[in-house]
mmCIF file of C-alpha atoms and ligand atoms in Angstrom:
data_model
loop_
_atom_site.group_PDB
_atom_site.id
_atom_site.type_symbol
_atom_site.label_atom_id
_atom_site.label_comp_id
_atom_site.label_asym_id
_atom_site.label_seq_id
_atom_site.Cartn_x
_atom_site.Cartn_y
_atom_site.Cartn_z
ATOM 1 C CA UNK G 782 37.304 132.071 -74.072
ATOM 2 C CA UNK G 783 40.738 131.154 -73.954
ATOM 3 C CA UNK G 784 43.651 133.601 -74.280
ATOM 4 C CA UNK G 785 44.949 134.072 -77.695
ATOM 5 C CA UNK G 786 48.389 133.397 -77.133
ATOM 6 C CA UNK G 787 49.997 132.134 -73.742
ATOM 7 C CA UNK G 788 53.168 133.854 -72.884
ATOM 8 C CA UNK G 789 55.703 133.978 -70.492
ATOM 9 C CA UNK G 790 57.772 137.437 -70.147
ATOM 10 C CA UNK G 791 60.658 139.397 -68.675
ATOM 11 C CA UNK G 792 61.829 142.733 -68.556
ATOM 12 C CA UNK G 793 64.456 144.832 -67.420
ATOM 13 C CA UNK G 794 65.348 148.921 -67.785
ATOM 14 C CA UNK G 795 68.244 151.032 -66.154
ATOM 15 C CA UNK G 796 68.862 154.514 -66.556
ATOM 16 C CA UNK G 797 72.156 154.366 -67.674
ATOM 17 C CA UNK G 798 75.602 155.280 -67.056
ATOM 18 C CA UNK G 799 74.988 159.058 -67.741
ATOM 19 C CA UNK G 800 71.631 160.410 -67.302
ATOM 20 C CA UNK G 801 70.190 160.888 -63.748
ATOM 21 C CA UNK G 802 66.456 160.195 -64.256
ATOM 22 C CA UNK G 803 65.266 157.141 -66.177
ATOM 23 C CA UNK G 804 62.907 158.335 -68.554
ATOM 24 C CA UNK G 805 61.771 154.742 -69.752
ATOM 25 C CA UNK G 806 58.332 153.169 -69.056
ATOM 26 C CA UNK G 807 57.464 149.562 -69.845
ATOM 27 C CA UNK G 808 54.296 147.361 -69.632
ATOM 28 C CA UNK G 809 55.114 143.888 -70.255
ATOM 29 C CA UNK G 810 51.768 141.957 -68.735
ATOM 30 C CA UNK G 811 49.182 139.814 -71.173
ATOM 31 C CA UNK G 812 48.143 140.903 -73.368
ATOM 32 C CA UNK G 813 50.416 143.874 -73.812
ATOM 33 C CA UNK G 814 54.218 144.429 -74.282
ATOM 34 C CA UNK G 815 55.062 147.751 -74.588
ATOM 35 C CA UNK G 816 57.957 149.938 -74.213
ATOM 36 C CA UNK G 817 57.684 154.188 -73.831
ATOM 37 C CA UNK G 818 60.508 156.526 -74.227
ATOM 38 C CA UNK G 819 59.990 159.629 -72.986
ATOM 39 C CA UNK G 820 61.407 163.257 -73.463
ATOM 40 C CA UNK G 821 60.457 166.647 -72.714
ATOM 41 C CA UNK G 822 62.287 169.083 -69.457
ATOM 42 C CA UNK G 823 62.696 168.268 -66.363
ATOM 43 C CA UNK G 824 60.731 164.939 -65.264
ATOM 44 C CA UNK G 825 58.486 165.662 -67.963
ATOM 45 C CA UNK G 826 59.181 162.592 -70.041
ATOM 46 C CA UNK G 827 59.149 160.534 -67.446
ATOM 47 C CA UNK G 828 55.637 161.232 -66.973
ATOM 48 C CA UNK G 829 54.715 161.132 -70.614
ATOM 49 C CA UNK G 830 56.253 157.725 -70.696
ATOM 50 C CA UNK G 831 54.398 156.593 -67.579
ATOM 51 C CA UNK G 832 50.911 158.040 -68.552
ATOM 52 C CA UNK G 833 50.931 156.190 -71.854
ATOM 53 C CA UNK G 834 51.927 152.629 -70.130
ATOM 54 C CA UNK G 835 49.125 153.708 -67.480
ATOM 55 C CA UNK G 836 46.280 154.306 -70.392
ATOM 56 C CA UNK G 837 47.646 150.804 -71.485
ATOM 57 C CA UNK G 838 47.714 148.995 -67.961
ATOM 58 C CA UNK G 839 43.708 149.410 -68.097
ATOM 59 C CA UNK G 840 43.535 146.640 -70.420
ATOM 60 C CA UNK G 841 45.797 144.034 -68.793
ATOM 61 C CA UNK G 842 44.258 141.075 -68.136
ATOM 62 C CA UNK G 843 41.654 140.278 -71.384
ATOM 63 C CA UNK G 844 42.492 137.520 -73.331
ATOM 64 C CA UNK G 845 43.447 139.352 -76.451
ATOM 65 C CA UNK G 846 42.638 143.369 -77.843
ATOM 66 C CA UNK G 847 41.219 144.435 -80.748
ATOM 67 C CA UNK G 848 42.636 146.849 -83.025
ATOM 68 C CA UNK G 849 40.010 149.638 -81.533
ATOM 69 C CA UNK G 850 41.095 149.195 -78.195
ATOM 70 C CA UNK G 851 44.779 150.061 -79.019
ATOM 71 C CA UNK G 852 43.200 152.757 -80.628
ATOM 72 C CA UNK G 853 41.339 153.699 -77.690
ATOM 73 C CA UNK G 854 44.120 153.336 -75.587
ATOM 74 C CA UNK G 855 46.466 155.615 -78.515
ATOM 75 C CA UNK G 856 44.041 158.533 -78.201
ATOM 76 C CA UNK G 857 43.739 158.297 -74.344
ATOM 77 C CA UNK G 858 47.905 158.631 -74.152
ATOM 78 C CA UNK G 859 47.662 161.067 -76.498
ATOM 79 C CA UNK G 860 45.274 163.075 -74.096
ATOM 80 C CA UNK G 861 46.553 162.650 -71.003
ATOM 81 C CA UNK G 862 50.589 163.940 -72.693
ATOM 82 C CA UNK G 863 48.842 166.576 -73.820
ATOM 83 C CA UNK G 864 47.767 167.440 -70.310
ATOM 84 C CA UNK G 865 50.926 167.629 -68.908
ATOM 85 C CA UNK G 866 51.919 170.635 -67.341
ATOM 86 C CA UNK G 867 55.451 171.276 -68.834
ATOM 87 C CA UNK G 868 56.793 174.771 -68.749
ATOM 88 C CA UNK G 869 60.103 173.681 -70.877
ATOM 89 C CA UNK G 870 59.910 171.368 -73.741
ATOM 90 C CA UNK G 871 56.696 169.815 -74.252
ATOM 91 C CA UNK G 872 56.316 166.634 -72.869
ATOM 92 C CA UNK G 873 56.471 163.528 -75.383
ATOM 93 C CA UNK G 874 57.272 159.809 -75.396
ATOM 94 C CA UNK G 875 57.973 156.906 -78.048
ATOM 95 C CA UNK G 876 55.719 153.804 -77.826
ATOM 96 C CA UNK G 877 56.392 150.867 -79.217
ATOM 97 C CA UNK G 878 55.627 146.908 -78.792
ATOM 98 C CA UNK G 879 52.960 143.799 -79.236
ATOM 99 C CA UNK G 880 49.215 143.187 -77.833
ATOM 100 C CA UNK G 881 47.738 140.215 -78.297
ATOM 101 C CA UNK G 882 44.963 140.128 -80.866
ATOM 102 C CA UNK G 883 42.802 137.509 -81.730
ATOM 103 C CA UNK G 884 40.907 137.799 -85.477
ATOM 104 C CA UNK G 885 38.449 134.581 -86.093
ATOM 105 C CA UNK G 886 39.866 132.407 -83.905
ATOM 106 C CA UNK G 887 43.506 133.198 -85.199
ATOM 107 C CA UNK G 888 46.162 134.474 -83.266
ATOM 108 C CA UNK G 889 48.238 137.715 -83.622
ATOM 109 C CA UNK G 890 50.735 140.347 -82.757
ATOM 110 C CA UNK G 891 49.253 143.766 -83.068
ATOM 111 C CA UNK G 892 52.325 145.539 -83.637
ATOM 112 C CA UNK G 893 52.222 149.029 -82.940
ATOM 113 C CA UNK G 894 55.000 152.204 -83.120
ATOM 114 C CA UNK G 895 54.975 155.623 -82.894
ATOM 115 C CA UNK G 896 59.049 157.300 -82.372
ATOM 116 C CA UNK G 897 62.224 155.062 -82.553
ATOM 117 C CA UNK G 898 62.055 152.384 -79.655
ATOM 118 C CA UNK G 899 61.892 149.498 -81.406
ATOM 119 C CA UNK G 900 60.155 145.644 -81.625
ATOM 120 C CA UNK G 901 61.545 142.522 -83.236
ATOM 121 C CA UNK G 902 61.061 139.235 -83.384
ATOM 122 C CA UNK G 903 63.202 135.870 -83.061
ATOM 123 C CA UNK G 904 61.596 133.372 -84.744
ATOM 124 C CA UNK G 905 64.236 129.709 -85.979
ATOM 125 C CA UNK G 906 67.300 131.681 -84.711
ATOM 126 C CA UNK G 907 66.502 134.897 -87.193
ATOM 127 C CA UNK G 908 65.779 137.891 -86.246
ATOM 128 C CA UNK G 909 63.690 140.367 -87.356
ATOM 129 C CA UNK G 910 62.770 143.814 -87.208
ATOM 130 C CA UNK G 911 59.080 144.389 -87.156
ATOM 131 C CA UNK G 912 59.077 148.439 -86.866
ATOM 132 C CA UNK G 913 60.136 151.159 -88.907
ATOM 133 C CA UNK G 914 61.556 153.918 -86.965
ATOM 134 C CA UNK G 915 60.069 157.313 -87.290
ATOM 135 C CA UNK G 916 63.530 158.961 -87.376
ATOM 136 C CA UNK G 917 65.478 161.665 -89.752
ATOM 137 C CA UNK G 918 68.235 158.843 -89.987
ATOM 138 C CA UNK G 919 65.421 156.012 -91.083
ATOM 139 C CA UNK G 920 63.801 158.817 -93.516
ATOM 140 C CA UNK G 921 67.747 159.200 -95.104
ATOM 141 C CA UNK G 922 67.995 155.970 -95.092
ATOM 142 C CA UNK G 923 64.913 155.570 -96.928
ATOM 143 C CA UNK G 924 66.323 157.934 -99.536
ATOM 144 C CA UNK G 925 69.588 156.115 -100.155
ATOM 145 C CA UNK G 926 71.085 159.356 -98.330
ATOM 146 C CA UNK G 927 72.973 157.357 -95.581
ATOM 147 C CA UNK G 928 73.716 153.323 -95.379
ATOM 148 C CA UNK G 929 72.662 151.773 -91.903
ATOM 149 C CA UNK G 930 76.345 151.821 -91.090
ATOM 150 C CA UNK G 931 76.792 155.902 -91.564
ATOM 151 C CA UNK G 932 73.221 156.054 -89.465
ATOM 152 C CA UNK G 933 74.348 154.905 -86.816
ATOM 153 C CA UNK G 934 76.814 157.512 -86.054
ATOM 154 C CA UNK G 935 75.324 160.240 -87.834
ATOM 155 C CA UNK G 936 74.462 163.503 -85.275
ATOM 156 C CA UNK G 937 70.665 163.560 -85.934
ATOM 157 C CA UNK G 938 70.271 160.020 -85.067
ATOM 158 C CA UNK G 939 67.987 160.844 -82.248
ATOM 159 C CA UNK G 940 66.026 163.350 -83.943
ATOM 160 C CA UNK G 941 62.356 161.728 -83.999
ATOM 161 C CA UNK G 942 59.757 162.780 -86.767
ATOM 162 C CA UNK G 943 56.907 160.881 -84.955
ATOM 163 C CA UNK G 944 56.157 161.130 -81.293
ATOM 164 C CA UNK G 945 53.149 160.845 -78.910
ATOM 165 C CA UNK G 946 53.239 164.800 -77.423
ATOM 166 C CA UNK G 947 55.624 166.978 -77.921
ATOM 167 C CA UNK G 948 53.728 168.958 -80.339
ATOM 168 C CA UNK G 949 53.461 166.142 -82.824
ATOM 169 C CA UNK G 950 49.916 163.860 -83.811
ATOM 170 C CA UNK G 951 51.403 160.648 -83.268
ATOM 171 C CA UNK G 952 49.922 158.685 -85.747
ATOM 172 C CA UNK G 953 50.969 155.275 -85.061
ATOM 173 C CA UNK G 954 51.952 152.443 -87.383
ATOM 174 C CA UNK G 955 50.564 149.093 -86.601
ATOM 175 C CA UNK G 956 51.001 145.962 -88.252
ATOM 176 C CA UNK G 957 49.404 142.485 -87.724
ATOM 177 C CA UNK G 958 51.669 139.668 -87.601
ATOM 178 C CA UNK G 959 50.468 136.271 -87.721
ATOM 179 C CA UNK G 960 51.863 134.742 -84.032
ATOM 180 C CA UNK G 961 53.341 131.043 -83.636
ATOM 181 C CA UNK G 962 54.520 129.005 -80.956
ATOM 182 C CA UNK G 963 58.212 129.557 -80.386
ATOM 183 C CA UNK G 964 57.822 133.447 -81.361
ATOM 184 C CA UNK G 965 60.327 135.360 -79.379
ATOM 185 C CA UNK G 966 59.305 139.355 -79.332
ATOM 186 C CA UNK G 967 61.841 141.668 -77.847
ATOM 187 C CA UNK G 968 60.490 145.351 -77.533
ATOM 188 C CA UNK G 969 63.200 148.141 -76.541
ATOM 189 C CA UNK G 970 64.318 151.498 -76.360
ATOM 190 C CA UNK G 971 66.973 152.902 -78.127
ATOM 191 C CA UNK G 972 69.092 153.125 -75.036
ATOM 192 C CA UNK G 973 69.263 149.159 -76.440
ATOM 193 C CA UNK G 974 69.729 149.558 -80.182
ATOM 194 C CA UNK G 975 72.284 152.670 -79.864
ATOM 195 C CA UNK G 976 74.974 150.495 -78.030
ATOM 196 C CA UNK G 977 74.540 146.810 -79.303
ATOM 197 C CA UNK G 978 73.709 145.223 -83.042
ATOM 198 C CA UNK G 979 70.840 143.355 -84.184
ATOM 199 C CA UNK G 980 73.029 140.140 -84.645
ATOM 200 C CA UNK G 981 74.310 140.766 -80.865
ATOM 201 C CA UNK G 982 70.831 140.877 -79.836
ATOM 202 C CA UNK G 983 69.987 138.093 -81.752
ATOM 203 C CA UNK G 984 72.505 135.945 -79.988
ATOM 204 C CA UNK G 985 71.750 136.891 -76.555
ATOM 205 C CA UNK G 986 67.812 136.048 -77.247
ATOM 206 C CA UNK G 987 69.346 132.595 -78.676
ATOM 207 C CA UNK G 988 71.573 131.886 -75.662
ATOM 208 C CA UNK G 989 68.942 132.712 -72.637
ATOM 209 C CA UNK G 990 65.895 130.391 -72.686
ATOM 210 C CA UNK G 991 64.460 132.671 -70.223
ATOM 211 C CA UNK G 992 62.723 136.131 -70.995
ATOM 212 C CA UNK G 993 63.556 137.605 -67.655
ATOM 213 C CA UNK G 994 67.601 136.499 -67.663
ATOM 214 C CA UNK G 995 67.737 137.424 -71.519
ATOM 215 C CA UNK G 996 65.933 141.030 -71.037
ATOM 216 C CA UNK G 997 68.562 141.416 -67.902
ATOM 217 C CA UNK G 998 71.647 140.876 -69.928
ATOM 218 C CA UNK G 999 70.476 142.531 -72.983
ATOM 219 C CA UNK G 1000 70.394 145.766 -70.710
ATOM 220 C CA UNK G 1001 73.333 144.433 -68.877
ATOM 221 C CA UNK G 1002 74.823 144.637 -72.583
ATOM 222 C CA UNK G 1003 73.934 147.974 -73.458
ATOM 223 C CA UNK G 1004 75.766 149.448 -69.941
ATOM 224 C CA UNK G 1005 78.982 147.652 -70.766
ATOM 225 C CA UNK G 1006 78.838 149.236 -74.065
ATOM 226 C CA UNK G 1007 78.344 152.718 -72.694
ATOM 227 C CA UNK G 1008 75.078 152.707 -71.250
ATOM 228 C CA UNK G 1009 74.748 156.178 -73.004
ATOM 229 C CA UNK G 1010 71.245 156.647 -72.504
ATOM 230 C CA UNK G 1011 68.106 154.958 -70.505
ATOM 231 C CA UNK G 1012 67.431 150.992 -71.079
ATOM 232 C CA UNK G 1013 64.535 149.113 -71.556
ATOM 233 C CA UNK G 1014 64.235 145.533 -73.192
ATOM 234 C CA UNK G 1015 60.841 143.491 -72.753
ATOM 235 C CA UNK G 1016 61.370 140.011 -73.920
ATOM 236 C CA UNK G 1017 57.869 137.560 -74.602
ATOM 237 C CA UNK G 1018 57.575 134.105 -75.392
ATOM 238 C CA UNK G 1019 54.695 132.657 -77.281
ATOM 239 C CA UNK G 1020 54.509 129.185 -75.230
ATOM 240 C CA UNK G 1021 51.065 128.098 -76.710
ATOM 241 C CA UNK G 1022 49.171 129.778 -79.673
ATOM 242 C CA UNK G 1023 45.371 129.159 -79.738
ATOM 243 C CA UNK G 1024 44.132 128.258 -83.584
ATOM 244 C CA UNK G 1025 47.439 126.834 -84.236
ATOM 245 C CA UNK G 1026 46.281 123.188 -84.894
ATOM 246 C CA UNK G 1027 49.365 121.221 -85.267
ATOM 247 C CA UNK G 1028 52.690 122.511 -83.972
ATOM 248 C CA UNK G 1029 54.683 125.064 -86.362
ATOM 249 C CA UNK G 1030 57.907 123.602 -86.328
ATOM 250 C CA UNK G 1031 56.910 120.060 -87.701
ATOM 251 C CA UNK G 1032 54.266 121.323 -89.784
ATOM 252 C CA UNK G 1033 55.060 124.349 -91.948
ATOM 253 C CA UNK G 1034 52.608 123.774 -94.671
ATOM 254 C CA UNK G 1035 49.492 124.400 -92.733
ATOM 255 C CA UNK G 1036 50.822 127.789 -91.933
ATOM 256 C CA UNK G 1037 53.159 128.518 -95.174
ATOM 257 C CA UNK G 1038 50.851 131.474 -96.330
ATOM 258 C CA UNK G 1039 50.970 133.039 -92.857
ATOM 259 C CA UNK G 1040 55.048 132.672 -92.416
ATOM 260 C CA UNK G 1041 55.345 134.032 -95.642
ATOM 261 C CA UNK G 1042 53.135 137.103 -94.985
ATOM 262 C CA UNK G 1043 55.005 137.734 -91.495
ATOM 263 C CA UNK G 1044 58.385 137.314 -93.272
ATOM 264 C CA UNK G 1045 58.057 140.574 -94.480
ATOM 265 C CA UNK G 1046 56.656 142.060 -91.500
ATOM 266 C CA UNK G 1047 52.837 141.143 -91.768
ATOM 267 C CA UNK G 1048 50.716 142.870 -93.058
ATOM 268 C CA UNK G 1049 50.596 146.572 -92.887
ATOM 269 C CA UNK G 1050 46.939 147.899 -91.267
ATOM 270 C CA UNK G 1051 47.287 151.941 -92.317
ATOM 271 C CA UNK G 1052 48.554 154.370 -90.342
ATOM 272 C CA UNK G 1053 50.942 156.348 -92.498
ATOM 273 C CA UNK G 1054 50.219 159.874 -93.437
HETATM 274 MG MG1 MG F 1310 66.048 156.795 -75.466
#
């Protein structure tokens, strides 16, 4: 078996400019790409952060996952945050990012988030925003309380309703997302999206060819802007996508129902509650 998509990846965190402890974990080796945001006293969300990417780490290396493996992997974080001895507030952690799924010989991103880190994708210069943040601000949002602008700089705009710990189920989302050659997936914490704009983003993804230098200044980014809280940005290529017959970008036809369905963020797999 070959793997399901071949990728080439970079990634970068920092703690910072005002927090001691960087609280970030990341796991950005095929087939996964996540990103983990902990929280919780003392080093507590570091280790929630780092037990989740560790449950994770123990499939690194197959050629692509299956939608019960990330499941297996979800309820194995889930145990081992629960097991952390915290005597302050409960440990918890955000997880967010891509594995690499393979369904009949076609290609995917198994999109999966629980908290507000988030994952997009660059795909023909556009981004795209592939999560839905599990946030009071996202939930006003939602409601036509606040505009995106006003959420931005509203107080509660850390204030998570989903988590993995912390007292919470952490039910994840997942979508599947139909992968192509020349997919770019970026997969960060908030530390990221609190200091710079998707379109900024966007046009540091256009401007580095590679994942490593772009994940660097995208954190680089984040520190000039304030660097208010911890850092992480995991950037993946899709360099060869098995199933995909003739190459996307001269033949959009063969894949037109696919691009469409990913155009809205693929397809939705349950999750909700
Ligand atoms: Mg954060």
């Amino acid at each position: 078996m070959t793997v399901a998509i071949e990728t080439r990846s970079g990634a970068c965190t920092h703690a910072g400019l005002k927090r001691s402890v960087n609280e970030d974990s990341y796991l950005a080796s095929s087939p996964l790409f996540l990103v983990a945001d902990g929280m919780g006293g003392h080093d507590a969300g570091d280790l929630a952060s780092s037990a989740v990417v560790g449950e994770f780490a123990k499939y690194v290396g197959a050629d692509a996952l299956e939608l019960d493996d990330v499941e297996a992997a979800m309820a194995a974080s889930r145990a081992a945050v629960d097991a952390i001895d915290s005597e302050e507030r409960a440990a918890g952690t955000t997880l967010t990012g891509v594995a690499v799924a393979d369904v009949s010989g076609e290609a995917y991103w198994l999109v999966v988030n629980v908290g507000d880190s988030r994952t997009y994708r660059l795909y023909d210069g556009t981004i795209e925003r592939l999560t839905v943040d599990h946030s009071v601000v996202q939930e006003l949002v939602d409601h036509g309380v606040l505009d995106s602008t006003a959420a931005k700089v509203d107080h509660r705009r850390n204030v998570i309703t989903r988590a993995i710990g912390a007292g919470n189920e952490g039910v994840p989302d997942y979508w599947m997302v139909p992968a192509r050659t020349g997919d770019r997936i970026l997969v960060c914490s908030d530390g990221l999206t609190g200091e710079i704009d998707d379109e900024d983003i966007a046009e540091i993804l256009l401007a580095e060819d590679d994942p490593q230098e772009a994940s660097v200044r995208l954190v680089s980014e984040a520190v000039v802007h304030g660097g208010r809280d911890n850092i992480t940005a995991v950037v993946v290529d899709a360099v060869a996508v098995s199933g995909e017959s003739v190459n996307a970008d001269t033949d959009t036809s063969a894949r037109s129902h696919t691009s469409e369905h990913a155009s809205s963020g693929g397809s939705r797999i349950g999750g909700t509650r």
